[in-house]
mmCIF file of C-alpha atoms and ligand atoms in Angstrom:
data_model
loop_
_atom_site.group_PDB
_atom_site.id
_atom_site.type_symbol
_atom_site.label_atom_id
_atom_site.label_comp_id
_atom_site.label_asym_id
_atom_site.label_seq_id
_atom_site.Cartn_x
_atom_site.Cartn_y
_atom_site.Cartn_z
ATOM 1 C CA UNK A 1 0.000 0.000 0.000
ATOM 2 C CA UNK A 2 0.982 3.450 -0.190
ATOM 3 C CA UNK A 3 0.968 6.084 2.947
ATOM 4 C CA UNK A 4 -0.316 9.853 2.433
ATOM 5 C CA UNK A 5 2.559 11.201 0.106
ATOM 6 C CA UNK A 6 2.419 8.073 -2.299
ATOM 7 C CA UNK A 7 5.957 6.291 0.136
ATOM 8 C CA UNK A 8 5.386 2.689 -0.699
ATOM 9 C CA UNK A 9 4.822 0.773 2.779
ATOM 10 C CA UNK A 10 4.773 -2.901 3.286
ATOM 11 C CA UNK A 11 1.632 -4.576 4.893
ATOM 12 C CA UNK A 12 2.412 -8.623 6.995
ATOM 13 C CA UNK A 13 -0.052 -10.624 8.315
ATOM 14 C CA UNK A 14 -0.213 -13.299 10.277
ATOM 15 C CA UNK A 15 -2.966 -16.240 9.947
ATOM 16 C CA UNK A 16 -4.833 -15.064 13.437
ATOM 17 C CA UNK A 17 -5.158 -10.973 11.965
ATOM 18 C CA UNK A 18 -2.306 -9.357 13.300
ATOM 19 C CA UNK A 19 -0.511 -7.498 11.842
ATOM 20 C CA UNK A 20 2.308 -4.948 10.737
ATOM 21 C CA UNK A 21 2.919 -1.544 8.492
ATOM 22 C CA UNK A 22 6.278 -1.338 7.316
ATOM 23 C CA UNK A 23 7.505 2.461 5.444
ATOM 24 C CA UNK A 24 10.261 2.649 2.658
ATOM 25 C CA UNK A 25 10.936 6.123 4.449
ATOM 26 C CA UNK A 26 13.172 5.469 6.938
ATOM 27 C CA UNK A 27 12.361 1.270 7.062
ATOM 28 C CA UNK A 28 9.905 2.742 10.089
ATOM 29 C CA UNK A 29 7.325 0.290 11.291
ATOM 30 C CA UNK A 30 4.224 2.790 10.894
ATOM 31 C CA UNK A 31 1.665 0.203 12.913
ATOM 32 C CA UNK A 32 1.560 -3.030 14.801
ATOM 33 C CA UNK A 33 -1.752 -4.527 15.585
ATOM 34 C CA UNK A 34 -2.930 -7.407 17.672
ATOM 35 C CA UNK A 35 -5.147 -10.585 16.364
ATOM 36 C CA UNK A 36 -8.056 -8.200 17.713
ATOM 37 C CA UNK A 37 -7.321 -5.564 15.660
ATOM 38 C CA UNK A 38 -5.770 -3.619 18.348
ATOM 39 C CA UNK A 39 -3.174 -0.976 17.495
ATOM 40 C CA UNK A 40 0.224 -1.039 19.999
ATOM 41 C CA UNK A 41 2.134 1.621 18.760
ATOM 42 C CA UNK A 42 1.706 4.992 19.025
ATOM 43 C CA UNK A 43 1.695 7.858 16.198
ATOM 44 C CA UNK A 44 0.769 11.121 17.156
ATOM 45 C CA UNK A 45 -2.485 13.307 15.480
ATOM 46 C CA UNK A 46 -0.042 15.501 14.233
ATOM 47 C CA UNK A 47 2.287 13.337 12.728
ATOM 48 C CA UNK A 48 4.081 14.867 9.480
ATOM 49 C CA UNK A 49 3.915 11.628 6.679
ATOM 50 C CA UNK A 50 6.703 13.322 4.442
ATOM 51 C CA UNK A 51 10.343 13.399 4.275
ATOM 52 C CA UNK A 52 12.831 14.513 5.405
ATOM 53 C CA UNK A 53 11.621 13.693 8.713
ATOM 54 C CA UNK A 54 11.004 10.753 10.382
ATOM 55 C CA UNK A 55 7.258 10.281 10.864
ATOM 56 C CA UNK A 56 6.503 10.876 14.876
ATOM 57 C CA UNK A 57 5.626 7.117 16.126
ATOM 58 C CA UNK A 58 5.987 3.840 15.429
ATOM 59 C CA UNK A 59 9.236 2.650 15.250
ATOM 60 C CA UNK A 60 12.104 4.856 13.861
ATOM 61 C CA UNK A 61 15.593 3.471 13.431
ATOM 62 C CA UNK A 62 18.103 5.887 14.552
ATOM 63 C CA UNK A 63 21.635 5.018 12.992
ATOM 64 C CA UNK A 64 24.394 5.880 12.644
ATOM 65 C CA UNK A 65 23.512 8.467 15.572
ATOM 66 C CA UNK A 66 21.587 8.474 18.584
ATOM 67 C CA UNK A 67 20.832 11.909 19.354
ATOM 68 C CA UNK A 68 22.718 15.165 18.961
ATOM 69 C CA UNK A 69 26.290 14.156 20.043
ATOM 70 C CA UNK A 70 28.411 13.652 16.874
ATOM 71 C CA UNK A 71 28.783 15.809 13.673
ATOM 72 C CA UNK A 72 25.475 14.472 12.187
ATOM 73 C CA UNK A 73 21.732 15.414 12.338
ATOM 74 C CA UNK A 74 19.680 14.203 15.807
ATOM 75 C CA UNK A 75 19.420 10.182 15.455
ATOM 76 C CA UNK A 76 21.492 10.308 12.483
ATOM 77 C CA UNK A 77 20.343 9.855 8.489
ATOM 78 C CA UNK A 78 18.721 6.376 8.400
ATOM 79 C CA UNK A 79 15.776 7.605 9.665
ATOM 80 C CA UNK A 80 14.880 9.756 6.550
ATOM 81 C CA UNK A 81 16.026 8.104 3.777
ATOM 82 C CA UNK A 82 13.952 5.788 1.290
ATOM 83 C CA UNK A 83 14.855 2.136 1.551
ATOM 84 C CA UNK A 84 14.792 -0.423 -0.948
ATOM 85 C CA UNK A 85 12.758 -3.661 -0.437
ATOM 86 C CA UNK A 86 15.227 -6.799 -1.415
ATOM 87 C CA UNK A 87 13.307 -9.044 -3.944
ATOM 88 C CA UNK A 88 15.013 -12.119 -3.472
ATOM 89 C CA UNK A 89 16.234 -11.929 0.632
ATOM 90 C CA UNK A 90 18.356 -14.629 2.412
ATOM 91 C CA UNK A 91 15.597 -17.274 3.801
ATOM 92 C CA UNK A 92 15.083 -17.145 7.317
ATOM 93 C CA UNK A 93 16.456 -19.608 9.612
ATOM 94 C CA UNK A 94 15.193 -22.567 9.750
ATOM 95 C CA UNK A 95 14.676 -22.970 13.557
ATOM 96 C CA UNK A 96 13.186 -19.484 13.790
ATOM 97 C CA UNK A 97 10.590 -19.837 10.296
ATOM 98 C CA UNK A 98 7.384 -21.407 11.829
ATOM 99 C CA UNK A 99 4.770 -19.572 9.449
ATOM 100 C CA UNK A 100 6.403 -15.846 10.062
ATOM 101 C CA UNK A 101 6.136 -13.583 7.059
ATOM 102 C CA UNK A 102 9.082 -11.175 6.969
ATOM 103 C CA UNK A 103 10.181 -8.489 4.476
ATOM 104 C CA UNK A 104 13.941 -7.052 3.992
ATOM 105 C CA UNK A 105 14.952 -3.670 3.438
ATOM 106 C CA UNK A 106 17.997 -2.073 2.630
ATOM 107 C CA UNK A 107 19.983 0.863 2.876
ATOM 108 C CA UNK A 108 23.315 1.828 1.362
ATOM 109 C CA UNK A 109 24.286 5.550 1.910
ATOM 110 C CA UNK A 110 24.156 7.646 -0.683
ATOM 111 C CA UNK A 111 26.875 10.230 -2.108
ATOM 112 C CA UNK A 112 25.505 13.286 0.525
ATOM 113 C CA UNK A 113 25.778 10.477 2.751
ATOM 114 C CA UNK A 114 29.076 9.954 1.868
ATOM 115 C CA UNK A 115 29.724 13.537 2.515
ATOM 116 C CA UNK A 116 28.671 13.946 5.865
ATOM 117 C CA UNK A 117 29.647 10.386 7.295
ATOM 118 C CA UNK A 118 32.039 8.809 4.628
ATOM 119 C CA UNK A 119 31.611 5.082 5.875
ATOM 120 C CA UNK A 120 30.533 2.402 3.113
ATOM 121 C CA UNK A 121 27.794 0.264 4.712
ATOM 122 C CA UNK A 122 24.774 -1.936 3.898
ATOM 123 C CA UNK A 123 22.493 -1.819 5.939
ATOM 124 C CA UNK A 124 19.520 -5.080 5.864
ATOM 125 C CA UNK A 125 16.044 -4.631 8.033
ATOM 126 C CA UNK A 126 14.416 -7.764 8.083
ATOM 127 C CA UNK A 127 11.194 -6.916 10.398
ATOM 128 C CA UNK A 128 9.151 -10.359 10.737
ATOM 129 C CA UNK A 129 6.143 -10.934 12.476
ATOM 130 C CA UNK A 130 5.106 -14.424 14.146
ATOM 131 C CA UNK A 131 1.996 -16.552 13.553
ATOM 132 C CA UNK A 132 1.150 -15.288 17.174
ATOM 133 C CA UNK A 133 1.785 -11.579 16.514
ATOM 134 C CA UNK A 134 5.392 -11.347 17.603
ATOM 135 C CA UNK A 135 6.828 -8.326 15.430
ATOM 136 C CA UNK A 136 11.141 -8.653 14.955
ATOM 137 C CA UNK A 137 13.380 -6.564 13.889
ATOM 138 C CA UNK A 138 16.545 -7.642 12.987
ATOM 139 C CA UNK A 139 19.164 -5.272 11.869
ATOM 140 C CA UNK A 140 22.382 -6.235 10.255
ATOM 141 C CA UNK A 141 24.875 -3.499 9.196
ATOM 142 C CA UNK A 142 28.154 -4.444 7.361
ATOM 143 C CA UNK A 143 31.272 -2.453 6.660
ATOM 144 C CA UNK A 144 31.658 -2.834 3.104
ATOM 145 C CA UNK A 145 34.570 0.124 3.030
ATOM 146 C CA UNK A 146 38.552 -0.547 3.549
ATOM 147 C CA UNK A 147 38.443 1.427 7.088
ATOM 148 C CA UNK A 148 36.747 0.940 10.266
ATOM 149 C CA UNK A 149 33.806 2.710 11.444
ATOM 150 C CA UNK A 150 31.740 3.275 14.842
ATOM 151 C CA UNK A 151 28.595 4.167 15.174
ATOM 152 C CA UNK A 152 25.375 4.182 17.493
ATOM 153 C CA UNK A 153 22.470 3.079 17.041
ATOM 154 C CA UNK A 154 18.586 2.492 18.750
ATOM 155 C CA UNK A 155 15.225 0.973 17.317
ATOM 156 C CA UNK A 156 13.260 4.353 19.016
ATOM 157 C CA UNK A 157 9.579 2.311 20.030
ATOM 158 C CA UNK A 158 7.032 4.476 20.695
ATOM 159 C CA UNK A 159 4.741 2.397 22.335
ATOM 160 C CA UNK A 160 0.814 3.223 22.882
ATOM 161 C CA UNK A 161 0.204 3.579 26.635
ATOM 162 C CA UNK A 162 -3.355 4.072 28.060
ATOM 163 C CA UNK A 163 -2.300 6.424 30.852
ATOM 164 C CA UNK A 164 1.440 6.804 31.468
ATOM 165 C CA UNK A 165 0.669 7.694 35.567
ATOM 166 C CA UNK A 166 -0.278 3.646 35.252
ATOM 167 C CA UNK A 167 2.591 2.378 33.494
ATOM 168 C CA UNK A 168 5.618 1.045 34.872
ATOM 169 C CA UNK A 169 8.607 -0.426 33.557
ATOM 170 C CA UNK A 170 10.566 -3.609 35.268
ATOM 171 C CA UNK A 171 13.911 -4.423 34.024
ATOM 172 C CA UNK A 172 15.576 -1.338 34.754
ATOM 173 C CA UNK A 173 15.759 -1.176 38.278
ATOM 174 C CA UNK A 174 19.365 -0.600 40.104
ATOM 175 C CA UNK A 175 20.956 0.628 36.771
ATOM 176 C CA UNK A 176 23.211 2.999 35.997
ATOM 177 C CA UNK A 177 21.810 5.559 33.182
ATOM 178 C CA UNK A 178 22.960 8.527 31.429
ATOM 179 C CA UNK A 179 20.785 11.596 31.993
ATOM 180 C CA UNK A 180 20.012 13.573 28.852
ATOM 181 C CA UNK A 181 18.080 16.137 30.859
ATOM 182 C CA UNK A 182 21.455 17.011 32.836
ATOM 183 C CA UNK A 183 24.181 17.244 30.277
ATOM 184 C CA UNK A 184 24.264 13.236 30.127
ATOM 185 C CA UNK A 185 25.643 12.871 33.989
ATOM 186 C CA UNK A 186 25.541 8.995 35.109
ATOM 187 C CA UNK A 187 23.114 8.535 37.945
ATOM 188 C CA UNK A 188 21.757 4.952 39.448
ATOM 189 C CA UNK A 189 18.485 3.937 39.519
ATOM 190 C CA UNK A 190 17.003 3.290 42.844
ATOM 191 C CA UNK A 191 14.052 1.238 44.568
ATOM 192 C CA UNK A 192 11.416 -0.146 42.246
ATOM 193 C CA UNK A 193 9.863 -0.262 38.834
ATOM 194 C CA UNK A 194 10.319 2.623 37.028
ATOM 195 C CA UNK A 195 7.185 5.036 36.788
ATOM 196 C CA UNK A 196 5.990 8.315 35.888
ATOM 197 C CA UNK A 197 5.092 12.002 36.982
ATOM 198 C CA UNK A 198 7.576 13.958 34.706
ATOM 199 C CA UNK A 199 9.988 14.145 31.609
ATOM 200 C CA UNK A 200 12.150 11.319 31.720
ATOM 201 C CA UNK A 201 14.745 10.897 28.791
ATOM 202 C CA UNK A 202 17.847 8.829 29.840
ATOM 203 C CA UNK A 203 19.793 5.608 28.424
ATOM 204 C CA UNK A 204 20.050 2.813 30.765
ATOM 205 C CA UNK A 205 23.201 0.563 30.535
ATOM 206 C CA UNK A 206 24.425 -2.725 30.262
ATOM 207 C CA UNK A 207 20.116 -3.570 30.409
ATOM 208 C CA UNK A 208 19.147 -7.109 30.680
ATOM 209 C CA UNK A 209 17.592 -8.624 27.461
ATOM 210 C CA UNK A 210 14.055 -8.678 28.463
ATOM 211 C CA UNK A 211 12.117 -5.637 29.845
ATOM 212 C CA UNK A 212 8.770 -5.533 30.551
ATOM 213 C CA UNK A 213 6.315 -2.639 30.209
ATOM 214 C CA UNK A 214 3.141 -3.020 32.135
ATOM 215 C CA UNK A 215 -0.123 -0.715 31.221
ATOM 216 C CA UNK A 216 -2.112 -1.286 34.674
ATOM 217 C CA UNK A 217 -5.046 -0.163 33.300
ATOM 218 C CA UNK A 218 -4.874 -1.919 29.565
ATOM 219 C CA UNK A 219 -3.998 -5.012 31.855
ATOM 220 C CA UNK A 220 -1.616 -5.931 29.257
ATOM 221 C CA UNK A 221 2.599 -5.878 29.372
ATOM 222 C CA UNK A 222 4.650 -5.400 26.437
ATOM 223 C CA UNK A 223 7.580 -7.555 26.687
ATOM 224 C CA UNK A 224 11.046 -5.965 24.774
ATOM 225 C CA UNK A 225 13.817 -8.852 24.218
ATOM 226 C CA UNK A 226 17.038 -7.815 22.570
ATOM 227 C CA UNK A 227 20.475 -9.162 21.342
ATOM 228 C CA UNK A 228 23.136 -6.997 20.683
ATOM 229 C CA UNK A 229 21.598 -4.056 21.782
ATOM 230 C CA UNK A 230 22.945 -3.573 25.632
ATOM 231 C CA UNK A 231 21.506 -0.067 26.045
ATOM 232 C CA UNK A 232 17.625 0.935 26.982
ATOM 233 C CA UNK A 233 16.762 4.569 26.221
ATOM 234 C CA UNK A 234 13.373 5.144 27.956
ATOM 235 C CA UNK A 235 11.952 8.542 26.736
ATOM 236 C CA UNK A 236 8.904 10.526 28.032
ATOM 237 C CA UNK A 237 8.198 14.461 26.847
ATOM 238 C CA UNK A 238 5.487 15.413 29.253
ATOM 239 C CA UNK A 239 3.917 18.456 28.991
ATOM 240 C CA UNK A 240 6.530 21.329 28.696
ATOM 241 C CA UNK A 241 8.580 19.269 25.824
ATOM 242 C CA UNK A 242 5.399 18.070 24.376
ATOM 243 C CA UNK A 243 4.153 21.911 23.815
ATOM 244 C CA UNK A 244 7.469 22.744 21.910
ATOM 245 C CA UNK A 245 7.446 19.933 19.423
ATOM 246 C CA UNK A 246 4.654 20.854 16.410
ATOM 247 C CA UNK A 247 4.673 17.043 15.258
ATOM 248 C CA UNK A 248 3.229 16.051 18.660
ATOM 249 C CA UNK A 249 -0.310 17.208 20.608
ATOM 250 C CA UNK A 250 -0.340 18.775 23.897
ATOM 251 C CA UNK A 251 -1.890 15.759 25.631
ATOM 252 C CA UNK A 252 -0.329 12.936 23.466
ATOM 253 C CA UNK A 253 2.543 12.437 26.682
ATOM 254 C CA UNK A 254 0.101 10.504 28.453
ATOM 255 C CA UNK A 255 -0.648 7.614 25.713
ATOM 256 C CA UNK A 256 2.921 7.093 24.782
ATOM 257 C CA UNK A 257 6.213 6.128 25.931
ATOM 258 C CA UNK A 258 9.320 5.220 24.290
ATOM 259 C CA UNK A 259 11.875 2.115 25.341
ATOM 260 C CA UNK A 260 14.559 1.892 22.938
ATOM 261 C CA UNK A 261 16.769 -1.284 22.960
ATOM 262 C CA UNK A 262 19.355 0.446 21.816
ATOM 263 C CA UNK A 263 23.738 0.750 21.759
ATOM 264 C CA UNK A 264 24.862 3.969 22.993
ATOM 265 C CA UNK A 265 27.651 4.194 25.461
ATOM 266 C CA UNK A 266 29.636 2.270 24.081
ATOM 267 C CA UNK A 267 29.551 2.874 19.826
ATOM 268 C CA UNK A 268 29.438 -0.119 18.059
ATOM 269 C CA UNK A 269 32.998 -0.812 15.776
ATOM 270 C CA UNK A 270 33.075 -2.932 12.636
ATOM 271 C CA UNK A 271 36.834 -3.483 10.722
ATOM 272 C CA UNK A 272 36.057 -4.076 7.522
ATOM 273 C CA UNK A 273 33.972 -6.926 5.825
ATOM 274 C CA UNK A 274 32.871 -6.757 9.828
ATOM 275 C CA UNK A 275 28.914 -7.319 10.359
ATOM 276 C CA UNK A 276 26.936 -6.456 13.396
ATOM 277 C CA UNK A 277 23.741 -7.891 14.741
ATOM 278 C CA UNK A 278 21.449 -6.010 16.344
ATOM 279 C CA UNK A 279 17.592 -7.867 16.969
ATOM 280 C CA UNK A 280 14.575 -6.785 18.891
ATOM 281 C CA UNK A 281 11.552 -9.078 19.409
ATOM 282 C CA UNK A 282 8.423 -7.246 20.782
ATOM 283 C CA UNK A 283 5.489 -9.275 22.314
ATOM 284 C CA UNK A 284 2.322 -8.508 24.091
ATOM 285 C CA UNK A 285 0.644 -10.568 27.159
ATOM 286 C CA UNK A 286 -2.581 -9.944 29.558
ATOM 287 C CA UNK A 287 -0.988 -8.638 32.557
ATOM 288 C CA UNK A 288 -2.984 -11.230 34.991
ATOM 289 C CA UNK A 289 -0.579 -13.736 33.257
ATOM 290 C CA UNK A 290 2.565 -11.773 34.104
ATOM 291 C CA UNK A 291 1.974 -10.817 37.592
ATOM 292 C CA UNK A 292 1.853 -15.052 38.124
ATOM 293 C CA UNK A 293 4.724 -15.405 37.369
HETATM 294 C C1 BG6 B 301 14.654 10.563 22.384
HETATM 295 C C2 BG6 B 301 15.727 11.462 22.855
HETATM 296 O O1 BG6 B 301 15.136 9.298 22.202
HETATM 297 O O2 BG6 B 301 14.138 11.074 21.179
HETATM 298 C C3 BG6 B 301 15.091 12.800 23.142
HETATM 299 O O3 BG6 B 301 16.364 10.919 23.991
HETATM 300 C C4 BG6 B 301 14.411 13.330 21.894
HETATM 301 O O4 BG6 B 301 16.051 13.701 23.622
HETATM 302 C C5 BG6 B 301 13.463 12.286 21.363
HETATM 303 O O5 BG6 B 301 13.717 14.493 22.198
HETATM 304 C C6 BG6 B 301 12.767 12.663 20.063
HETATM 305 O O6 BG6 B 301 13.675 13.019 19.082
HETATM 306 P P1 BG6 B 301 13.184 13.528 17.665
HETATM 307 O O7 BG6 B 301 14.420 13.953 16.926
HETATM 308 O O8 BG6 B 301 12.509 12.365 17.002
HETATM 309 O O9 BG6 B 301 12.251 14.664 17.921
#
């Protein structure tokens, strides 16, 4: 199908009626929707569908920057650039294929690219979703140049909350995290869960692989697991930020809230003909059948 400006996206489904919106701009996920018909992720009413920005929701890929410290633009090019769908991808492994319908996309930088970050990569997006509604996103990024490069990177989830004073997050507690409201000072995370009564935007590290996001009121927990991605950036505007930004509504704080599995701290470095691995599996459970366990 095609989304407001005539970008191609990329519809999967699985047998039971989820599924997932895939865009060429920027290889964002645009939508994720439960057997039910449910959406998960969250895109603001104002959301601008055009280049050269990245569409505000669903899941933007932020590479080969996260955020504004380096020479390039805030969460780096990736996130604005038209991808190409690969006709003919690498199958998917054969332990992991049970009835998942996948699509690959992929980026190679172009010569402004070049300009601005002068690394030779390919980038491949394979984003699969799971007979039962599992959406995965595996990134691989190879240096196909004769130097070395770093770079960061973070799959920036905007997930759809139904009150954010009701939401907690367990995974994170006890961490050490990097503040980006105070110049990026390291602080650790005391007592409990993490919850919510004002702006939070900081990058946990060293995160375990599975995080859990629980919507008290939805009753239902979103469960993150990652590989290769040792950071969690967990990002709330509230209602000063959310005023300032004209691709967001004044209210919209309190449906959404991002958890990136992401690497940050410590850039990622690939020698040439290196690859890196990055995945992220989302999931979605009733909460009565978390708090069991
Ligand atoms: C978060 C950053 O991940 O992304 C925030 O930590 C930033 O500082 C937010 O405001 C949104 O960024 P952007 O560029 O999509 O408006």
């Amino acid at each position: 199908s095609k989304d407001w400006n005539g970008i191609d996206q990329v519809v999967l489904r699985s047998p039971q009626g989820a599924s997932v919106k895939v865009s060429l701009h920027g290889g964002q996920v645009t939508s994720w929707r439960n057997e039910q018909g449910e959406e998960l992720l969250f895109t603001s009413s104002k959301a601008i569908f055009k280049p050269p920005k990245a569409m505000r929701g669903g899941i933007p890929i932020c590479f080969p920057q996260f955020g504004n410290c380096g020479s390039l633009e805030q969460h780096g090019f990736a996130r604005n650039k038209i991808w190409m769908i690969d006709d003919n991808p690498p199958p998917l492994n054969p332990n992991d294929s049970n009835g998942k319908s996948f699509i690959d996309l992929l980026l190679k930088p172009s010569e402004d690219d070049l300009k601005c970050w002068p690394h030779s990569f390919e980038f491949r997006l394979r984003v699969s979703l799971s007979t039962d509604g599992d959406l995965t996103l595996i990134s691989r990024i190879r240096n196909v140049n004769g130097k070395p490069f770093t770079f960061s990177f973070a799959y920036h989830t905007y997930l759809l909350v139904s009150d954010i004073s009701e939401v907690r997050i367990e995974g994170l507690e006890t961490l050490d995290y990097l503040d980006n409201l105070c110049q990026r000072e390291r602080f650790t995370e005391q007592g409990d869960a993490i919850t919510f009564e004002s702006e939070v935007d900081r990058v946990y590290l060293s995160s375990p692989n599975a995080i859990a996001i629980l919507d008290h009121e939805k009753k239902r927990t979103y469960v993150i697991r990652k590989d290769g991605l040792p950071d969690t950036v967990v990002w709330n505007p509230w209602e000063k930020k959310s005023k300032s930004m004209v691709d967001f509504g004044d209210e919209e704080y309190k449906q959404m809230l991002c958890v990136d599995g992401a690497a940050i701290e410590k850039p990622i470095s690939l020698k040439p003909g290196e690859e890196w691995t990055g995945r992220l599996q989302l999931s979605v459970v009733p909460s009565s059948f978390c708090s069991e366990n």
